[in-house]
Structure formats: C-alpha cells, structure tokens
Amino acid sequence: MPNAFNLPTEETNIRMADALERIADTRVQEDYTQAPGNEYLLGGDRQAGFFGFVQAVDLITGDALATDLGLTAGTSQNSDTPWIKYIWNGKICFTPLKTIRYSIAWDAIYNVGAVYASGDEGTLPPEGRLGTELTIDATDNSINTTGHFLGDKTSATSYYDTVGAVGDIVVLKGWSNGANNGEFTIDSITDTKIVVSGGTLISETGDRTKRMYPKTNAVTQNVQVVIKGLTYRVRLFRGAANDPADSYANSDRDAIGENDEWNAIVLPLHERAKTQNWNYPAYAGTTEYWDANLTDEDLRTHYNFGNGSYSWCQEVRDDDQTFRRVIRGHDGASYLGASVSWDTYSNLGFRPVLELLG
C-alpha cells in the first residue's frame, strides 16, 4: 500500500508512516471521485475526515494556483508544499500543508473571488458594514453606525476604512423591511451617518444578517480551477463557528461549533490533539485526534517558523469593527484573532481550500 503521508522530509515521512500503520486496519473508503491521493479515511468521518497527503506534483503548486486565480498580490512561498486531503460535510477538499503566499490582504483574495465559494458577493465585501453597529433612521433617510464610516487605513489613530463618498451607490441586504433592501445613492456621509436617496427607508435596528456595502466592491465568490481534469471551487477556511463571528467578545471568540472547519480539520492533525494541551484551549475546545502529530512548524502556524503564520479565514468580526476578518494560527494552531481586511504585513498568509465539485 502506498504511503499516504507522503511528506518531504525523511524524519516526517517515517513518523507519518508509523501513524499510517497504526490506523490502517480501520480505514473506510470515502472517496470515489478520481481525485489524487488516498481514497480511505485515516481519521474522522464524512463530516470531517482525513485521507492523508498529496504531493504538489500530483495536484498543483502554489504558484500555478495563483496564476490560475489571477492572484498577483502577496509574496510566493512554499509553492511545492504537499496538500492535506480531507473531507468536510461530504465534500472532498485539499489545503496546503503550509501557507503558499504571505504579505497578502484578505481584500486581495476576495477580489479574485476566492473567499466564500458562495456564488454571490459573500457575507461582506471590503469596506462594508453589518450587524448591531448599524441602524436605519427613517426621519432623515439615513444609515447609522456605532462604529465608523470614515477612516484612514494608514493612520495609527484612525485605523478604519471608508465606506464611500457622495454619489457612490451602497447596497443594503438582509433587512427585515423590504423597503430597506436595494441600492441607494449617498447624498451625505459623516463618520457615523450616511444619508441616502433612491428609496424611502423604514426605521430598523441592525442584527447579524443586516448589512451594507459599496456596490463597486462586490465580487462574485465562485472562482473555479480545473486541475488534471477535475474542477474545484477555491475558497478560504471556515475559521469560526458562525459568519459573522457573532460572539467574538466571548471567551471562545465564536470558535466552538460544528461549522468551524479549522477546528474540525486542522486541529485533529496537530500533535497537541493527543493531549489537548492547546496554547489557546478556549478557542480549540475538545477536538478529535487523528494520530498525524503535525507540529506548528509542519503547518506554519507559529511565527517562530517564518512568514505567513496567520491564515486568513472567511468570517467577519461582528461588533463595531466589522472591517476585520478572522485569522487562525500565528501563536499556535489553536489561536483565533481578527485583522483588518486590507492588512498586508508579513505574518498574514494565504491557505486556500480546493473544494471538489460534483
């Protein structure tokens, strides 16, 4: 039987081969798609399971994927890293063992359609706002925020983005009153109030489903690539239990829940899953252990091991800073934070998910 843990170093290959031998008798075939790599689960189940590793030569390199996506932002690294093959909610997926680009903004990934794989604009385009920070006031036909509509992305004292300018069109979606959904023109804008025309608004309080964003920033999130005859949607990990991460202020930062793909897939592969001694146990919860024993160095999930130690994820932070997006890693695989979506510092990395269609 071929070594499904085909990793590049001899030491790691030996370690992974030993793990494979220990669990080989419990394998369950779950992949009949002709996708590369092992077809038998080595851990987990169809909702969240692990098949092993696939060499870049048998799937795709990081550089080739970036070319296919038209993604020029950031700096290439680990282009030949192996890919983790896994299953998530019944879908065959691949993700690189290490981040394949660094110094890259979430916005740049969004702009090539590679964040959500949702077929629409996704939860929130860049420079949008959502949630309880928003209210609609019918008395002056305005949208209001407890946060900020204006900002200077480069300023240390006003580190916010600007929603728009007079004459720009903003889109409102998810509001309970139908009159509040649609396209509206900005007539005036201050840091906390946008007065619009193009429709008559009805007073309403925001919640996690209600949002607004500049129309020009919306990009359909459904980029696909064809690799060796198979078609994949490209997206980011689900790094929290909800999108938006609606309890970021809580002790678990909304990390605990069945929709947190990072906790369900990445953490069971980590060596700390064996003893559950996570750097951030509140964000990890109790995970499965798949006997792979990957380290933070293997996964590039700690800043001690180079650039791109944070992995951008899909989720918006739901408070008065909804210009931030969830990031995982950097201080160990279990860490969950949130960074402003336009940040490009060297710790921010691109770890795509390839989700097989069909």
Coordinates of C-alpha atoms in Angstrom, one line a residue:
M1 CA 0.0 0.0 0.0
P2 CA 1.5 3.4 -0.9
N3 CA 2.5 5.8 1.9
A4 CA -0.5 8.2 2.1
F5 CA 1.6 10.5 4.3
N6 CA 3.9 11.5 1.5
L7 CA 5.7 14.4 3.2
P8 CA 9.0 15.8 2.0
T9 CA 11.4 15.2 4.9
E10 CA 12.7 11.7 5.8
E11 CA 12.0 12.3 9.5
T12 CA 8.5 13.3 8.9
N13 CA 7.9 10.5 6.4
I14 CA 9.0 7.9 9.0
R15 CA 6.8 9.5 11.7
M16 CA 3.7 9.6 9.4
A17 CA 4.3 6.1 8.0
D18 CA 4.3 4.8 11.6
A19 CA 1.0 6.6 12.2
L20 CA -0.5 5.1 9.0
E21 CA 0.5 1.6 10.1
R22 CA -1.3 2.1 13.4
I23 CA -4.6 3.1 11.9
A24 CA -4.6 1.2 8.6
D25 CA -6.9 -1.6 9.8
T26 CA -9.7 0.9 10.5
R27 CA -9.8 2.6 7.1
V28 CA -13.1 3.4 5.4
Q29 CA -13.2 4.2 1.7
E30 CA -15.0 7.6 1.2
D31 CA -13.6 9.0 -2.0
Y32 CA -14.8 7.6 -5.3
T33 CA -14.1 10.8 -7.3
Q34 CA -10.7 10.0 -9.0
A35 CA -9.2 12.9 -7.1
P36 CA -5.5 12.3 -6.3
G37 CA -4.3 10.7 -3.1
N38 CA -5.6 8.1 -0.7
E39 CA -9.2 7.1 -1.0
Y40 CA -9.6 5.7 2.5
L41 CA -10.2 7.8 5.6
L42 CA -7.4 7.7 8.1
G43 CA -9.3 9.7 10.7
G44 CA -12.7 11.2 11.2
D45 CA -15.8 10.6 9.1
R46 CA -17.7 12.1 6.1
Q47 CA -18.5 15.2 8.0
A48 CA -14.9 15.9 8.9
G49 CA -12.2 13.4 7.9
F50 CA -8.6 13.0 6.9
F51 CA -7.3 11.0 3.9
G52 CA -3.6 11.8 4.0
F53 CA -1.3 14.0 1.9
V54 CA -0.8 14.6 -1.8
Q55 CA 2.4 15.9 -3.3
A56 CA 2.1 19.2 -5.2
V57 CA 3.3 17.5 -8.4
D58 CA 0.2 15.3 -8.2
L59 CA -2.2 18.2 -7.6
I60 CA -0.9 21.8 -8.2
T61 CA 1.8 24.1 -6.9
G62 CA 1.1 27.2 -5.1
D63 CA 2.5 29.3 -7.9
A64 CA 0.4 27.6 -10.5
L65 CA -2.7 28.0 -8.5
A66 CA -2.0 31.8 -8.0
T67 CA -1.6 32.1 -11.8
D68 CA -4.9 30.3 -12.4
L69 CA -6.6 32.6 -10.0
G70 CA -5.0 35.7 -11.4
L71 CA -3.7 36.4 -7.9
T72 CA -0.6 38.6 -8.0
A73 CA -0.8 40.1 -4.5
G74 CA 1.5 38.9 -1.8
T75 CA 4.7 37.0 -2.0
S76 CA 5.0 33.4 -3.0
Q77 CA 6.4 30.8 -0.6
N78 CA 6.2 27.0 0.0
S79 CA 5.0 26.6 -3.6
D80 CA 5.8 22.9 -3.6
T81 CA 4.3 22.1 -0.2
P82 CA 2.2 19.0 0.0
W83 CA -1.6 19.2 0.2
I84 CA -3.7 17.9 3.0
K85 CA -6.6 15.8 1.5
Y86 CA -9.7 15.8 3.7
I87 CA -13.5 15.6 3.6
W88 CA -15.7 18.3 5.0
N89 CA -19.5 18.0 5.1
G90 CA -19.3 15.3 2.4
K91 CA -17.1 17.4 0.0
I92 CA -13.6 16.3 -0.9
C93 CA -11.2 19.1 -0.2
F94 CA -7.5 19.9 -0.3
T95 CA -5.5 22.6 1.5
P96 CA -1.7 23.2 1.5
L97 CA 0.3 22.0 4.5
K98 CA 1.8 25.5 4.7
T99 CA 0.6 28.9 3.6
I100 CA 1.5 29.5 -0.1
R101 CA 1.7 33.3 0.0
Y102 CA 2.4 35.9 2.6
S103 CA 2.1 39.7 3.0
I104 CA -1.4 39.3 1.4
A105 CA -4.6 41.1 2.2
W106 CA -8.0 39.4 2.7
D107 CA -9.3 42.0 0.3
A108 CA -6.9 40.8 -2.5
I109 CA -8.2 37.2 -2.1
Y110 CA -11.8 38.5 -2.1
N111 CA -11.2 40.5 -5.3
V112 CA -10.3 37.3 -7.2
G113 CA -13.4 35.6 -5.9
A114 CA -11.6 33.1 -3.7
V115 CA -13.0 33.7 -0.2
Y116 CA -16.5 32.3 0.1
A117 CA -17.3 30.0 -2.9
S118 CA -20.9 31.1 -2.3
G119 CA -21.9 32.1 -5.8
D120 CA -22.8 35.6 -4.7
E121 CA -20.9 38.5 -3.1
G122 CA -20.5 36.6 0.2
T123 CA -21.1 37.8 3.7
L124 CA -19.5 41.2 3.4
P125 CA -17.4 42.8 0.6
P126 CA -14.5 45.1 1.5
E127 CA -15.4 48.4 3.2
G128 CA -18.9 47.1 4.1
R129 CA -20.5 47.1 7.5
L130 CA -23.0 44.7 9.2
G131 CA -24.7 43.7 12.4
T132 CA -25.7 45.5 15.5
E133 CA -23.4 48.5 14.8
L134 CA -26.0 49.5 12.1
T135 CA -29.4 51.2 12.4
I136 CA -31.7 52.8 9.9
D137 CA -33.4 56.1 10.8
A138 CA -36.5 56.9 8.7
T139 CA -36.6 60.5 9.9
D140 CA -33.7 61.6 7.7
N141 CA -33.4 58.5 5.4
S142 CA -30.1 57.6 6.9
I143 CA -28.0 54.6 7.8
N144 CA -26.1 55.0 11.1
T145 CA -23.3 53.2 12.9
T146 CA -21.9 53.0 16.4
G147 CA -18.6 52.4 14.7
H148 CA -17.1 54.4 11.9
F149 CA -18.0 55.0 8.2
L150 CA -14.8 57.1 7.6
G151 CA -11.2 56.3 8.2
D152 CA -7.6 56.4 7.1
K153 CA -6.2 52.9 6.6
T154 CA -2.7 54.1 7.1
S155 CA -3.3 56.2 10.2
A156 CA -2.3 54.9 13.6
T157 CA -5.0 57.0 15.3
S158 CA -7.9 56.3 12.8
Y159 CA -7.3 52.8 11.5
Y160 CA -10.6 52.3 9.7
D161 CA -11.7 52.2 6.1
T162 CA -14.1 54.5 4.3
V163 CA -17.5 53.1 3.1
G164 CA -17.9 55.6 0.3
A165 CA -18.3 59.2 -0.9
V166 CA -21.2 61.4 -2.0
G167 CA -22.6 60.0 -5.3
D168 CA -21.5 56.4 -4.6
I169 CA -24.0 53.6 -4.5
V170 CA -24.3 51.4 -1.5
V171 CA -26.2 48.1 -1.3
L172 CA -28.4 47.2 1.7
K173 CA -29.2 43.5 2.2
G174 CA -30.8 41.3 4.8
W175 CA -33.1 43.9 6.4
S176 CA -36.5 42.7 7.6
N177 CA -38.4 45.5 5.9
G178 CA -38.2 45.1 2.2
A179 CA -38.0 48.8 1.6
N180 CA -34.6 48.8 3.3
N181 CA -33.1 46.4 0.8
G182 CA -31.7 47.6 -2.5
E183 CA -29.4 50.1 -4.0
F184 CA -29.2 53.7 -2.6
T185 CA -27.1 56.8 -3.5
I186 CA -25.0 58.5 -0.8
D187 CA -26.2 62.1 -0.5
S188 CA -24.0 62.9 2.5
I189 CA -21.7 61.0 4.7
T190 CA -20.1 61.6 8.2
D191 CA -18.2 59.2 10.4
T192 CA -21.5 57.9 11.9
K193 CA -24.3 58.7 9.4
I194 CA -24.9 58.2 5.7
V195 CA -28.0 60.0 4.3
V196 CA -29.2 58.3 1.1
S197 CA -31.7 58.8 -1.8
G198 CA -33.2 56.3 -4.2
G199 CA -35.8 54.9 -1.9
T200 CA -37.6 55.6 1.4
L201 CA -36.1 53.8 4.3
I202 CA -38.0 52.4 7.3
S203 CA -36.5 52.7 10.8
E204 CA -34.9 49.4 11.8
T205 CA -32.3 48.1 14.1
G206 CA -29.4 46.0 12.8
D207 CA -28.5 42.4 13.6
R208 CA -26.1 39.9 12.2
T209 CA -28.0 39.3 9.0
K210 CA -28.3 43.0 8.1
R211 CA -25.5 44.6 6.1
M212 CA -24.4 47.4 3.7
Y213 CA -21.5 47.7 1.3
P214 CA -20.3 49.7 -1.7
K215 CA -21.7 48.3 -4.9
T216 CA -18.4 48.6 -6.7
N217 CA -16.7 46.4 -4.2
A218 CA -18.9 43.4 -4.7
V219 CA -17.2 40.4 -6.4
T220 CA -18.9 37.1 -7.1
Q221 CA -17.3 34.5 -4.9
N222 CA -17.2 31.4 -7.2
V223 CA -13.8 31.2 -8.7
Q224 CA -13.0 27.7 -10.0
V225 CA -9.9 26.0 -11.3
V226 CA -9.5 22.8 -13.4
I227 CA -6.7 20.6 -12.2
K228 CA -5.9 17.4 -14.1
G229 CA -9.4 17.3 -15.5
L230 CA -11.3 17.9 -12.2
T231 CA -12.9 21.2 -11.3
Y232 CA -12.5 22.8 -7.8
R233 CA -14.0 25.8 -6.2
V234 CA -11.4 27.9 -4.4
R235 CA -12.2 29.4 -1.0
L236 CA -10.8 30.2 2.4
F237 CA -11.2 28.0 5.6
R238 CA -14.2 28.5 7.9
G239 CA -12.3 29.6 10.9
A240 CA -15.2 30.3 13.3
A241 CA -18.5 28.7 14.2
N242 CA -20.5 31.5 12.5
D243 CA -20.2 34.1 9.9
P244 CA -20.2 36.8 11.1
A245 CA -18.3 35.6 14.2
D246 CA -21.1 36.8 16.4
S247 CA -19.6 36.2 19.8
Y248 CA -16.1 37.4 19.2
A249 CA -16.1 39.1 22.6
N250 CA -16.9 35.8 24.4
S251 CA -14.2 33.6 25.9
D252 CA -14.2 31.3 22.9
R253 CA -14.3 34.1 20.2
D254 CA -17.0 32.0 18.5
A255 CA -14.5 29.3 17.7
I256 CA -16.6 26.4 19.2
G257 CA -19.2 24.9 16.9
E258 CA -19.8 22.4 14.2
N259 CA -19.3 24.9 11.4
D260 CA -15.7 25.7 12.5
E261 CA -13.8 23.9 9.7
W262 CA -10.4 24.8 11.1
N263 CA -11.1 23.2 14.4
A264 CA -12.6 20.2 12.8
I265 CA -9.8 19.6 10.3
V266 CA -6.6 21.3 11.2
L267 CA -6.5 20.8 15.0
P268 CA -7.1 16.9 14.9
L269 CA -3.9 16.7 12.8
H270 CA -1.8 18.6 15.3
E271 CA 0.4 16.9 17.9
R272 CA -1.4 18.7 20.7
A273 CA -4.7 17.0 19.8
K274 CA -3.3 13.9 21.6
T275 CA -3.2 15.6 25.0
Q276 CA -5.5 18.5 24.3
N277 CA -2.9 20.9 25.7
W278 CA -3.6 23.7 23.3
N279 CA -2.0 27.1 23.5
Y280 CA -5.5 28.6 23.5
P281 CA -7.8 25.9 24.9
A282 CA -10.8 28.2 24.9
Y283 CA -10.6 28.5 21.1
A284 CA -9.9 24.8 20.5
G285 CA -12.4 23.1 22.7
T286 CA -12.1 19.4 22.7
T287 CA -11.0 18.0 19.3
E288 CA -10.6 14.6 17.7
Y289 CA -7.1 13.1 17.5
W290 CA -6.1 11.6 14.1
D291 CA -2.6 10.4 15.0
A292 CA -0.9 12.6 12.5
N293 CA 1.1 14.6 15.1
L294 CA 1.8 17.6 12.8
T295 CA 3.7 20.4 14.5
D296 CA 3.3 24.2 14.2
E297 CA 6.5 24.1 12.1
D298 CA 4.9 21.5 9.8
L299 CA 1.8 23.6 9.4
R300 CA 3.5 27.1 9.6
T301 CA 1.1 28.1 12.3
H302 CA 3.6 29.8 14.6
Y303 CA 5.6 32.9 14.0
N304 CA 8.8 31.2 15.1
F305 CA 8.8 29.3 11.8
G306 CA 8.6 32.0 9.2
N307 CA 6.2 34.3 7.3
G308 CA 2.6 33.6 6.7
S309 CA 1.9 32.1 10.1
Y310 CA -1.6 33.6 10.2
S311 CA -4.1 32.0 7.8
W312 CA -6.9 34.3 6.6
C313 CA -10.4 32.8 7.0
Q314 CA -13.8 33.8 5.7
E315 CA -15.5 35.3 8.7
V316 CA -16.4 38.9 9.5
R317 CA -16.0 40.0 13.1
D318 CA -19.5 41.1 14.3
D319 CA -19.1 44.1 16.5
D320 CA -18.2 47.8 15.8
Q321 CA -15.1 46.5 13.9
T322 CA -16.7 44.6 11.0
F323 CA -13.8 45.6 8.7
R324 CA -11.8 42.8 10.5
R325 CA -11.7 39.2 9.3
V326 CA -10.9 36.1 11.2
I327 CA -7.3 34.7 11.2
R328 CA -6.1 31.4 12.6
G329 CA -2.6 30.4 13.7
H330 CA 0.5 32.6 14.4
D331 CA 0.6 31.8 18.1
G332 CA -0.1 28.1 17.5
A333 CA -2.7 26.3 15.5
S334 CA -5.5 26.9 18.1
Y335 CA -5.2 30.7 18.1
L336 CA -8.1 32.8 16.7
G337 CA -7.8 36.5 16.1
A338 CA -9.1 39.1 13.6
S339 CA -7.2 41.6 11.4
V340 CA -8.3 44.5 9.2
S341 CA -9.1 43.2 5.8
W342 CA -6.6 45.3 3.9
D343 CA -3.5 44.4 6.1
T344 CA -0.5 43.1 4.2
Y345 CA 2.1 42.5 6.9
S346 CA 4.4 39.5 6.5
N347 CA 2.6 37.3 9.1
L348 CA -0.6 37.2 7.0
G349 CA -0.8 34.2 4.8
F350 CA -3.0 32.6 2.1
R351 CA -4.0 29.0 2.8
P352 CA -6.7 28.2 0.2
V353 CA -9.1 25.3 0.2
L354 CA -9.8 23.5 -3.1
E355 CA -13.3 22.0 -2.9
L356 CA -14.0 19.4 -5.5
L357 CA -17.2 19.9 -7.5
G358 CA -19.6 17.1 -8.2

